[in-house]
CSV table of C-alpha atoms and ligand atoms in Angstrom, one decimal:
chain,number,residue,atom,x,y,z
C,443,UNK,CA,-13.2,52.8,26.0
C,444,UNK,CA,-14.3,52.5,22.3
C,445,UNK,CA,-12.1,52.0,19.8
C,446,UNK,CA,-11.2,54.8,17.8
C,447,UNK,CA,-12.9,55.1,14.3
C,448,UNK,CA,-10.0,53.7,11.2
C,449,UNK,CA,-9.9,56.8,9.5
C,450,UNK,CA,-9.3,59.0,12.9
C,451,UNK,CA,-5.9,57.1,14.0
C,452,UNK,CA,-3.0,59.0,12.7
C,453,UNK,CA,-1.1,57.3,9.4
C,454,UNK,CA,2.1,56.1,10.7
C,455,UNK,CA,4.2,58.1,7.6
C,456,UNK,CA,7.8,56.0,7.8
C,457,UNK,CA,6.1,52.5,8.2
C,458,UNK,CA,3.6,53.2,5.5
C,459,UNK,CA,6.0,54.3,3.5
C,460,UNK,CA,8.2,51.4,4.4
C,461,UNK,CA,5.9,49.3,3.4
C,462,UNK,CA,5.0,50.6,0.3
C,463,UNK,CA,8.6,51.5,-1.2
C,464,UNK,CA,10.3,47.8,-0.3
C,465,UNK,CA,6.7,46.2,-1.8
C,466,UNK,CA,6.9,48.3,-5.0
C,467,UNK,CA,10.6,47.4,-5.7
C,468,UNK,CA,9.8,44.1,-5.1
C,469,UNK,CA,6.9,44.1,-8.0
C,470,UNK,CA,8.4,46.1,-10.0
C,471,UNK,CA,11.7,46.6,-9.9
C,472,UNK,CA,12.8,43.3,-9.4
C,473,UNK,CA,11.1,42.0,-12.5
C,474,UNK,CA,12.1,45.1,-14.4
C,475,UNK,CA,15.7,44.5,-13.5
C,476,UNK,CA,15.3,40.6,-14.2
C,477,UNK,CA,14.6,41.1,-17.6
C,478,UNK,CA,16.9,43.8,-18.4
C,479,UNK,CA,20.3,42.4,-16.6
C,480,UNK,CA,19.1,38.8,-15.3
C,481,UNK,CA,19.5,37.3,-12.2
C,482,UNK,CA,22.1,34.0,-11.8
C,483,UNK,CA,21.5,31.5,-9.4
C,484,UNK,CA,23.6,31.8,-6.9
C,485,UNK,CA,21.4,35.2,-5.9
C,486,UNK,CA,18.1,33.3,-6.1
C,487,UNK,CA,20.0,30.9,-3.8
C,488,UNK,CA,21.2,33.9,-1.3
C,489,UNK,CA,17.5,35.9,-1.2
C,490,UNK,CA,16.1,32.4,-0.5
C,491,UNK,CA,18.5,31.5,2.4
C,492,UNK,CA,18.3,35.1,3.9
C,493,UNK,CA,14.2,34.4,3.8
C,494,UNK,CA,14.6,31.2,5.7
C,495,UNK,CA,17.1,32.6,8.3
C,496,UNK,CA,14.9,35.6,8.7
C,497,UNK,CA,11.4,34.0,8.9
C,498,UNK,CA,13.2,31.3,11.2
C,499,UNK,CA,14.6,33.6,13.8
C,500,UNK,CA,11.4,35.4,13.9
C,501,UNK,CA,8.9,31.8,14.7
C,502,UNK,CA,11.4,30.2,16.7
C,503,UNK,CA,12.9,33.1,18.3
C,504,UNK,CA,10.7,35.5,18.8
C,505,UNK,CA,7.7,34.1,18.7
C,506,UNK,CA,8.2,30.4,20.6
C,507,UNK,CA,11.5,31.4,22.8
C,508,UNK,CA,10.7,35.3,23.7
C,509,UNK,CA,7.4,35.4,23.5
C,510,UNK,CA,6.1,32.3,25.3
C,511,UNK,CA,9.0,30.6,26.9
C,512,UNK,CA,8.7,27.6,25.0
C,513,UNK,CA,12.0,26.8,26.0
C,514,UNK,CA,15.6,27.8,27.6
C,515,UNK,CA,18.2,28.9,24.5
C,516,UNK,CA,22.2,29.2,24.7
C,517,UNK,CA,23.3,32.8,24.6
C,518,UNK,CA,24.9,32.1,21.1
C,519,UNK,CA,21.2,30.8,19.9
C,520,UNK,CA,19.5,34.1,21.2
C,521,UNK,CA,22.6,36.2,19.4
C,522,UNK,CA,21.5,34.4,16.6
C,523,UNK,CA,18.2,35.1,16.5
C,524,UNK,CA,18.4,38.7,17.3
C,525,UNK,CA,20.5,39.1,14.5
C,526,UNK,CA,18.5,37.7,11.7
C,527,UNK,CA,15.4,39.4,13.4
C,528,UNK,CA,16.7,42.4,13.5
C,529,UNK,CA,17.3,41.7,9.7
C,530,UNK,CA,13.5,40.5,9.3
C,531,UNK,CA,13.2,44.5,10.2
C,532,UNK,CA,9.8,43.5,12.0
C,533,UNK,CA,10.0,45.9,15.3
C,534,UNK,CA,12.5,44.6,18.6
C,535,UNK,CA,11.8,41.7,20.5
C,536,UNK,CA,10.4,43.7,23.3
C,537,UNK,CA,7.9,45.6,20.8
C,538,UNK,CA,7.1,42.4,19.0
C,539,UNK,CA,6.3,39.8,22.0
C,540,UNK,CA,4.4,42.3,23.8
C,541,UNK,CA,2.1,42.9,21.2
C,542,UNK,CA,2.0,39.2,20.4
C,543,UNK,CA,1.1,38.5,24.2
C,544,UNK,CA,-2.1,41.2,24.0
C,545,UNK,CA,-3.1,39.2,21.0
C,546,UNK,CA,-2.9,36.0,23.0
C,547,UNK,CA,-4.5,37.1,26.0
C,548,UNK,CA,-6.9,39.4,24.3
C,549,UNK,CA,-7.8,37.4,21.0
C,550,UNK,CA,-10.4,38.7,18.3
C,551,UNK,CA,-11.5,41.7,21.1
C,552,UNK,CA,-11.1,44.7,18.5
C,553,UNK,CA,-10.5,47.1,21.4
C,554,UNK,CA,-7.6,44.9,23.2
C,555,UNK,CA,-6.2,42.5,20.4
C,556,UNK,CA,-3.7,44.2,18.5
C,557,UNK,CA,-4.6,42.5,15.1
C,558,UNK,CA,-7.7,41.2,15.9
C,559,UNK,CA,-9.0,40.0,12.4
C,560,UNK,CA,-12.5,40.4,13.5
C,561,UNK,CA,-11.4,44.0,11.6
C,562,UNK,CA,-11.0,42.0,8.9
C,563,UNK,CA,-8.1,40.2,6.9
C,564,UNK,CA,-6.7,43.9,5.8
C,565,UNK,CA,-6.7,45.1,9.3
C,566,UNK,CA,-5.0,41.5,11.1
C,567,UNK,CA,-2.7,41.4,8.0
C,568,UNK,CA,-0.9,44.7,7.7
C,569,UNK,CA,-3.3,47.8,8.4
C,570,UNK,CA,-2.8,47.7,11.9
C,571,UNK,CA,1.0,48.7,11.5
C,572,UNK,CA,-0.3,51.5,9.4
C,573,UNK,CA,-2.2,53.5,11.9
C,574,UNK,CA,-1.4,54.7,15.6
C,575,UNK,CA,-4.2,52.7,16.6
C,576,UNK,CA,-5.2,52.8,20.5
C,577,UNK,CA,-5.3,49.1,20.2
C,578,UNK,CA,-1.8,49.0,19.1
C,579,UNK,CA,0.2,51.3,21.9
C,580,UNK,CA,3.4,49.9,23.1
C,581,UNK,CA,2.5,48.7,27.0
C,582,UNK,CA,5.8,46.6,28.1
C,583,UNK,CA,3.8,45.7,31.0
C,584,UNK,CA,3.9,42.0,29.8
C,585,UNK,CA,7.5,41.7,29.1
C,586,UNK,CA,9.4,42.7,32.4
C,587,UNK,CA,10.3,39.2,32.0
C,588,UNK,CA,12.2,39.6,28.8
C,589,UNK,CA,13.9,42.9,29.9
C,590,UNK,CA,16.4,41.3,31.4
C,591,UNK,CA,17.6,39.7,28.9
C,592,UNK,CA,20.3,41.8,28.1
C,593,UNK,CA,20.4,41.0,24.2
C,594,UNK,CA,16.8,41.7,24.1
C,595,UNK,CA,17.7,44.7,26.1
C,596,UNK,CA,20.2,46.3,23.6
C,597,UNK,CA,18.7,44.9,20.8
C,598,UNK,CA,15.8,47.2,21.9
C,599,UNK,CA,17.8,50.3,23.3
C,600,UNK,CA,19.8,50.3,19.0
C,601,UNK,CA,16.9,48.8,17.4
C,602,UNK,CA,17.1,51.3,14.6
C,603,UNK,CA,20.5,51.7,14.1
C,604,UNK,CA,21.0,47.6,14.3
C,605,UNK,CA,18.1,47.1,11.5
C,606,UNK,CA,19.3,50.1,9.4
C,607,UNK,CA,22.8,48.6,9.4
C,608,UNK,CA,21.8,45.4,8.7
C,609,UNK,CA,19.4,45.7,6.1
C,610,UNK,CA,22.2,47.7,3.8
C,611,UNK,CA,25.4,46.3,5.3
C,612,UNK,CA,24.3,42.6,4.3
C,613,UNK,CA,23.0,42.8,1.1
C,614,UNK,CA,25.7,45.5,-0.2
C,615,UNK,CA,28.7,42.6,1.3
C,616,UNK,CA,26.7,39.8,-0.3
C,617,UNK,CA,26.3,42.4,-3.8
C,618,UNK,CA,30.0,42.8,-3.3
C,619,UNK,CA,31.4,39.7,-2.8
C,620,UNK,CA,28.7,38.3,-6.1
C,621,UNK,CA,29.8,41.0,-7.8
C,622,UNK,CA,26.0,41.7,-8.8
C,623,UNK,CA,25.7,44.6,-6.3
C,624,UNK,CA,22.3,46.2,-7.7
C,625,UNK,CA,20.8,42.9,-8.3
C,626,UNK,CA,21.7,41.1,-5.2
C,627,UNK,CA,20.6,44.5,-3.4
C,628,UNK,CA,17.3,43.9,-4.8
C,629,UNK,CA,16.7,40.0,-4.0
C,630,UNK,CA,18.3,40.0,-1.0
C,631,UNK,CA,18.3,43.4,0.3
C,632,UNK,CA,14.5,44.1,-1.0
C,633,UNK,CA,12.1,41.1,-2.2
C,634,UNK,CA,13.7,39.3,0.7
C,635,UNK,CA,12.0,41.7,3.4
C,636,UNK,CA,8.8,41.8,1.6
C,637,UNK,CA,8.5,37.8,1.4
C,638,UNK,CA,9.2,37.7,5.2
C,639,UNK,CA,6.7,40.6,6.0
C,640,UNK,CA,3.9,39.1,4.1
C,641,UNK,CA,4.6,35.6,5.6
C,642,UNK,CA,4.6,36.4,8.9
C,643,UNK,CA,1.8,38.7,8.2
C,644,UNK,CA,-0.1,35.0,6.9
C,645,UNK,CA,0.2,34.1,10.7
C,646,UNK,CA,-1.9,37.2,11.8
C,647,UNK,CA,-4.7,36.7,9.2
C,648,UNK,CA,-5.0,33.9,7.0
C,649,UNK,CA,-4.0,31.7,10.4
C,650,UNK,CA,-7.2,33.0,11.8
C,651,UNK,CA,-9.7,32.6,8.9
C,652,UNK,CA,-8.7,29.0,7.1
C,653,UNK,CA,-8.5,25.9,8.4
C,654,UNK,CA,-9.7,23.6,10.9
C,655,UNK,CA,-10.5,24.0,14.0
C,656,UNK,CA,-9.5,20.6,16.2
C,657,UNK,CA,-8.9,21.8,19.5
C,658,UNK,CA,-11.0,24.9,20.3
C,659,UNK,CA,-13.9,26.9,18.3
C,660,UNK,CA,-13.2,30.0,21.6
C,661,UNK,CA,-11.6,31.8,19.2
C,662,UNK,CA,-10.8,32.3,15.3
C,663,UNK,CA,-7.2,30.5,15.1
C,664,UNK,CA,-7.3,27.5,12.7
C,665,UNK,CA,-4.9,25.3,12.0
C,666,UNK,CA,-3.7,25.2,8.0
C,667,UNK,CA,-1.1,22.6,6.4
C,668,UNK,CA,-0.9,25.1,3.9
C,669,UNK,CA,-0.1,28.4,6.0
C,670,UNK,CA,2.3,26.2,7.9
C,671,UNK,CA,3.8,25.6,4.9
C,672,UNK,CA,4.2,29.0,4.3
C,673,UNK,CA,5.2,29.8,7.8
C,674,UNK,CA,7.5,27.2,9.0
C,675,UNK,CA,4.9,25.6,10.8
C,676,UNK,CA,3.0,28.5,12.9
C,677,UNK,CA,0.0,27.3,10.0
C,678,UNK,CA,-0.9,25.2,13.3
C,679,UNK,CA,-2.5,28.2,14.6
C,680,UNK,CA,-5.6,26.5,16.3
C,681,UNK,CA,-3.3,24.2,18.6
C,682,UNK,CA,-0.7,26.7,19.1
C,683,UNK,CA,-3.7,29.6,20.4
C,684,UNK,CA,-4.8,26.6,22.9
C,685,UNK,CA,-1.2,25.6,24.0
C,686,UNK,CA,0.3,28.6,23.4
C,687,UNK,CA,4.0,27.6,25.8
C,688,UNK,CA,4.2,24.2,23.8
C,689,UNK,CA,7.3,24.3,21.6
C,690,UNK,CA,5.8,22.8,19.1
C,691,UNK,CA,2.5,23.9,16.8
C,692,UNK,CA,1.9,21.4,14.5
C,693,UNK,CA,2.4,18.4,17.4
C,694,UNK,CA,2.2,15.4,15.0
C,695,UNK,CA,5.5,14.2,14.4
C,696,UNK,CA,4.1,14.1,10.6
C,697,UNK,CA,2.8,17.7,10.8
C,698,UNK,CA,5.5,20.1,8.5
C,699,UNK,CA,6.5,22.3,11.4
C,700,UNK,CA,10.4,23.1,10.9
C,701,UNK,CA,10.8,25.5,13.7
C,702,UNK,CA,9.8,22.3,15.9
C,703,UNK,CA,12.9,20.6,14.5
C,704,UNK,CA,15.2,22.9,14.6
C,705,UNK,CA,14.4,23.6,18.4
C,706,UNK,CA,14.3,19.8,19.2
C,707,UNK,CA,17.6,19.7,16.9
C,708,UNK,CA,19.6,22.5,19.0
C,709,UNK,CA,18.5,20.3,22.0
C,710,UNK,CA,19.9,17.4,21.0
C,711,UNK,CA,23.5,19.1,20.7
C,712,UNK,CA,23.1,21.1,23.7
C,713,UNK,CA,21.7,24.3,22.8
C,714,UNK,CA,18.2,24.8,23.7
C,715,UNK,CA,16.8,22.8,27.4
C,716,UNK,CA,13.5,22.7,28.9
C,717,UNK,CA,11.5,22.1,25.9
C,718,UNK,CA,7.8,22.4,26.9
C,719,UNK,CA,5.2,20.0,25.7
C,720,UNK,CA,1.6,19.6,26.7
C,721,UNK,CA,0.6,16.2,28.0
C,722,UNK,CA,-0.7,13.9,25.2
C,723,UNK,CA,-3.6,13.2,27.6
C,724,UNK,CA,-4.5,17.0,27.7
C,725,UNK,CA,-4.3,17.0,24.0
C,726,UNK,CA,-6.3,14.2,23.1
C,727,UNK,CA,-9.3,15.9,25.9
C,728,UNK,CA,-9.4,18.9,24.1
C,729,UNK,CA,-9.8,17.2,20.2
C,730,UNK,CA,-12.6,15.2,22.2
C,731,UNK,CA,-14.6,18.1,23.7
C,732,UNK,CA,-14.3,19.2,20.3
C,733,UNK,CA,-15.7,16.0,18.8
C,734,UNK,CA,-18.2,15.6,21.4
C,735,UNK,CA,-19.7,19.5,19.9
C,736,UNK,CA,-19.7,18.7,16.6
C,737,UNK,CA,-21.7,15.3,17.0
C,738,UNK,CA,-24.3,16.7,18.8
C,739,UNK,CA,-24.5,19.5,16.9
C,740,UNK,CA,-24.7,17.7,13.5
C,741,UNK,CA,-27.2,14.5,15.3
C,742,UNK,CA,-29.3,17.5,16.1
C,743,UNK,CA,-29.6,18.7,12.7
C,744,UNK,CA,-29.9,15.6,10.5
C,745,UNK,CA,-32.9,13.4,10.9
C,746,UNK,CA,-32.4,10.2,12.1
C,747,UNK,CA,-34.5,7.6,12.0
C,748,UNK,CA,-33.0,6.2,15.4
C,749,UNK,CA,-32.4,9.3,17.0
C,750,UNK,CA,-33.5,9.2,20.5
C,751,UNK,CA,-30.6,5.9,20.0
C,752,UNK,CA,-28.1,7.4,19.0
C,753,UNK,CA,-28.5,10.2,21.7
C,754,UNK,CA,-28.0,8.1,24.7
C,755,UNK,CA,-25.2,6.3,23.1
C,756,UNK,CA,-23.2,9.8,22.7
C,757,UNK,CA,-23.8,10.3,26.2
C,758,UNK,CA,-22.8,7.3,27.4
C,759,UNK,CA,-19.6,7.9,25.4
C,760,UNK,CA,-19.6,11.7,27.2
C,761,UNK,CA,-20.5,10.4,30.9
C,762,UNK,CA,-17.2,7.5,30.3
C,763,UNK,CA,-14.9,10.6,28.9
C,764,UNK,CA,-15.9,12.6,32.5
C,765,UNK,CA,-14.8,9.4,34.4
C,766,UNK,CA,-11.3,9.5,32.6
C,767,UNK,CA,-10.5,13.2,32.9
C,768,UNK,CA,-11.8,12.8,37.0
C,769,UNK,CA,-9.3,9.7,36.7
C,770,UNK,CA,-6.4,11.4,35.4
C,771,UNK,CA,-7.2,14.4,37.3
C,772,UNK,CA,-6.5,12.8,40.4
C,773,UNK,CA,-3.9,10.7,39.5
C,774,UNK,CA,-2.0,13.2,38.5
C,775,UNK,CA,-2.6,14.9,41.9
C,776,UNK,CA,-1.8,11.6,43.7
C,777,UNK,CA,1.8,11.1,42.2
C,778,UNK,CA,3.2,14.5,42.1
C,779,UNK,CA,2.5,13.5,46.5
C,780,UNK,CA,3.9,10.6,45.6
C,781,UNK,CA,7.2,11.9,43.9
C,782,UNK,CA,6.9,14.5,47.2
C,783,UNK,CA,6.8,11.5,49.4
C,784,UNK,CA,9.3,9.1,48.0
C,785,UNK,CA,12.5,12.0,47.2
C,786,UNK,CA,15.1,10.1,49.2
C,787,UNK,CA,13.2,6.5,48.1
C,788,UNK,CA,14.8,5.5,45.1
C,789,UNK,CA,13.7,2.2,44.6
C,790,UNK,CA,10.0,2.8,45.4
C,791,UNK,CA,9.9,6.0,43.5
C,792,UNK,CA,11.1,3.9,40.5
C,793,UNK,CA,7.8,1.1,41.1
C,794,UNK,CA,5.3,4.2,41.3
C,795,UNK,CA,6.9,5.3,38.7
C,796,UNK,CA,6.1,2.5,36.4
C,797,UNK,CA,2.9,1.7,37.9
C,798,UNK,CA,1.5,5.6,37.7
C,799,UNK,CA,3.2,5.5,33.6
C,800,UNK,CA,1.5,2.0,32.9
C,801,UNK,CA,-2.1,3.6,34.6
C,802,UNK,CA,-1.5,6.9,32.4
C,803,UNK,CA,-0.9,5.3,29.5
C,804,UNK,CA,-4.0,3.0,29.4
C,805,UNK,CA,-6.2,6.2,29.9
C,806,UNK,CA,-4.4,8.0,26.8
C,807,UNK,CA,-5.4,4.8,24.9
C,808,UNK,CA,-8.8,4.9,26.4
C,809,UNK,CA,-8.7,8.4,24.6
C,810,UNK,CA,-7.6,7.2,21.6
C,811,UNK,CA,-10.3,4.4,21.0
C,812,UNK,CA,-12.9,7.4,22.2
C,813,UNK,CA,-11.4,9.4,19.4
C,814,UNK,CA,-11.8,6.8,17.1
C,815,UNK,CA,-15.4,5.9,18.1
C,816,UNK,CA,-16.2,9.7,17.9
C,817,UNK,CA,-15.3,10.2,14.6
C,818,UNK,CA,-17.4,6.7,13.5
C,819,UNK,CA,-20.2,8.6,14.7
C,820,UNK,CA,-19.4,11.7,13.1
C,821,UNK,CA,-19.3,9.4,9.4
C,822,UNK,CA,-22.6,7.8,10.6
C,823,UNK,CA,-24.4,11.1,11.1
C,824,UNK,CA,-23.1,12.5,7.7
C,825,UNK,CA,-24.2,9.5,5.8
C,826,UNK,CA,-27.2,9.7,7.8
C,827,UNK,CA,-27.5,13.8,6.5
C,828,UNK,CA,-28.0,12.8,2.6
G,1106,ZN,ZN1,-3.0,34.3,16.5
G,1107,ZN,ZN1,1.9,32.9,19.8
């Protein structure tokens, strides 16, 4: 079925409206009231930890633990997280992670993709909340899984209620206790919801239209030090859309991704188990594939003067990165027999265990140095370009 035409999807009146109120205070009213009664401190500091606890709940809980079961969270952590995404007033868990899995499973297909930002940055951004869009209908098909969760359950059954009652009863306390109660109604009541909208809006279009793209060119998701600076790491778009159950989305331990640490943190202390993480070796195959395309594809459009060279030493590079992933394929096969086999053998689970860790470590370095040699060519062929 075709989508239906923009201007023939009914305007969704309360969210537009929604929308457009809390984003109008925010520009206008805030400033208006700054300059007129002034702000103090301690209110910049309260709208600024309300953001953080807001946007966090929403990438770590909604996104990484509810939507892709990037790991196993104590009931006090999911409490948590519910609560300040309720107060993010960004739909219920059930409504948010199902649409989020349609935009996984269906990425950049404008008839199935929820905000697919091949209908452009407005569209991906915020216009799809505008509009009852077909592409946009609630189907909890793909969340039977999270019904059971019985905090995701009443969070969903009271959603309104819960994010009404939040979004004054916090902000009025907080006015109350500063003292401030207009003022600290507007930062933290107001321009605290519309900073948290528009950066998690960031993930669903600017995440898919700047940055690089190291581990897949399938689809539009890049990955951006800047957006995940924005977005507490979910700027790692283009790793996280080809490992979409690893906790983590910017995987370097350098790369700024603080829902990553706070996850890893909670483990440490007991609070979040089962932390998923794609093997380095799987990583490191798809940066290569990617490597592999963009050296062919720039040796077949700069003229060298060696070129017929420099082609068969790219494929001898390919044919030995096919002998690794054969390699670790069936390595991999061959211990989990092995860990089958040797259950009630501890000691000579423990050799295997060495040997198979030493044998799959030497073919993640054999990576590496591939990686390395990759990129060498990719230099040559530029230099090679002017
Ligand atoms: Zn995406
Ligand atoms: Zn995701």
């Amino acid at each position: 079925m075709k989508e239906t035409p923009k201007h023939n999807a009914p305007l969704l009146w309360v969210t537009t409206l929604m929308f457009s109120i809390t984003f109008l205070v925010a520009a206008v009213g805030v400033p208006a009231y700054g300059i007129t009664h002034g702000f103090d401190p301690s209110q910049w500091i309260m709208m600024l930890a309300t953001v953080a606890l807001c946007g966090i709940s929403i990438t770590a809980g909604y996104h990484r633990l509810w939507s892709h079961n990037a790991y196993n969270a104590h009931f006090l952590i999911r409490l948590f997280f519910a609560f300040w995404g309720t107060h993010a007033l960004q739909n219920s868990v059930l409504v948010w992670a199902s649409g989020h899995r349609r935009h996984h499973r269906h990425i950049d297909n404008n008839d199935k993709d929820p905000y697919s930002i091949k209908r452009g940055f407005w569209f991906a951004h915020i216009g799809w909340m505008l509009r009852a869009y077909p592409s946009g209908k609630d189907d909890f098909s793909n969340v039977k899984d999270l019904m059971k969760d019985p905090i995701v359950a009443f969070q969903h059954k009271h959603y309104l209620l819960l994010t009404l009652a939040s979004n004054i009863l916090v902000p009025l306390l907080l006015g109350v206790i500063h003292g401030d109660i207009i003022g600290t109604m507007l930062l933290v009541g107001v321009l605290r919801i519309v900073i948290t909208h528009h950066t998690t809006f960031f993930i669903n279009s600017l995440a898919h239209m700047w940055g690089k793209q190291p581990y897949t060119d399938t689809n539009t998701a890049k990955d951006s030090p800047l957006i995940a600076l924005l977005t507490y790491g979910e700027g790692y778009h283009n790793f996280h859309h080809h490992f979409q159950t690893d906790y983590r989305n910017g995987v370097r331990w350098w790369q700024f991704d603080p829902t990553k640490w706070l996850i890893s943190g909670l483990s440490w202390v007991g609070l979040a188990s089962n932390l998923r993480r794609v093997p380095v070796f799987k990583i490191r195959e798809a940066q290569i594939k990617m490597q592999f395309n963009q050296a062919s594809k720039q040796l077949e459009s700069c003229h060298l003067a060696n070129l017929e060279t420099w082609k068969s030493s790219l494929e001898k590079e390919y044919d030995e990165f096919l002998v690794t992933l054969s390699e670790w394929t069936s390595l991999r096969a061959d211990w989990y027999q092995t860990k089958r086999q040797s259950l009630h053998n501890a000691l000579q689970f423990k050799w295997e265990f060495a040997a198979v860790t030493t044998r799959f470590k030497e073919m993640e370095y054999a990576l590496k140095m591939q990686q390395k040699r990759l990129k060498l060519y990719t230099l040559n062929f530029q230099a090679a370009a002017f």
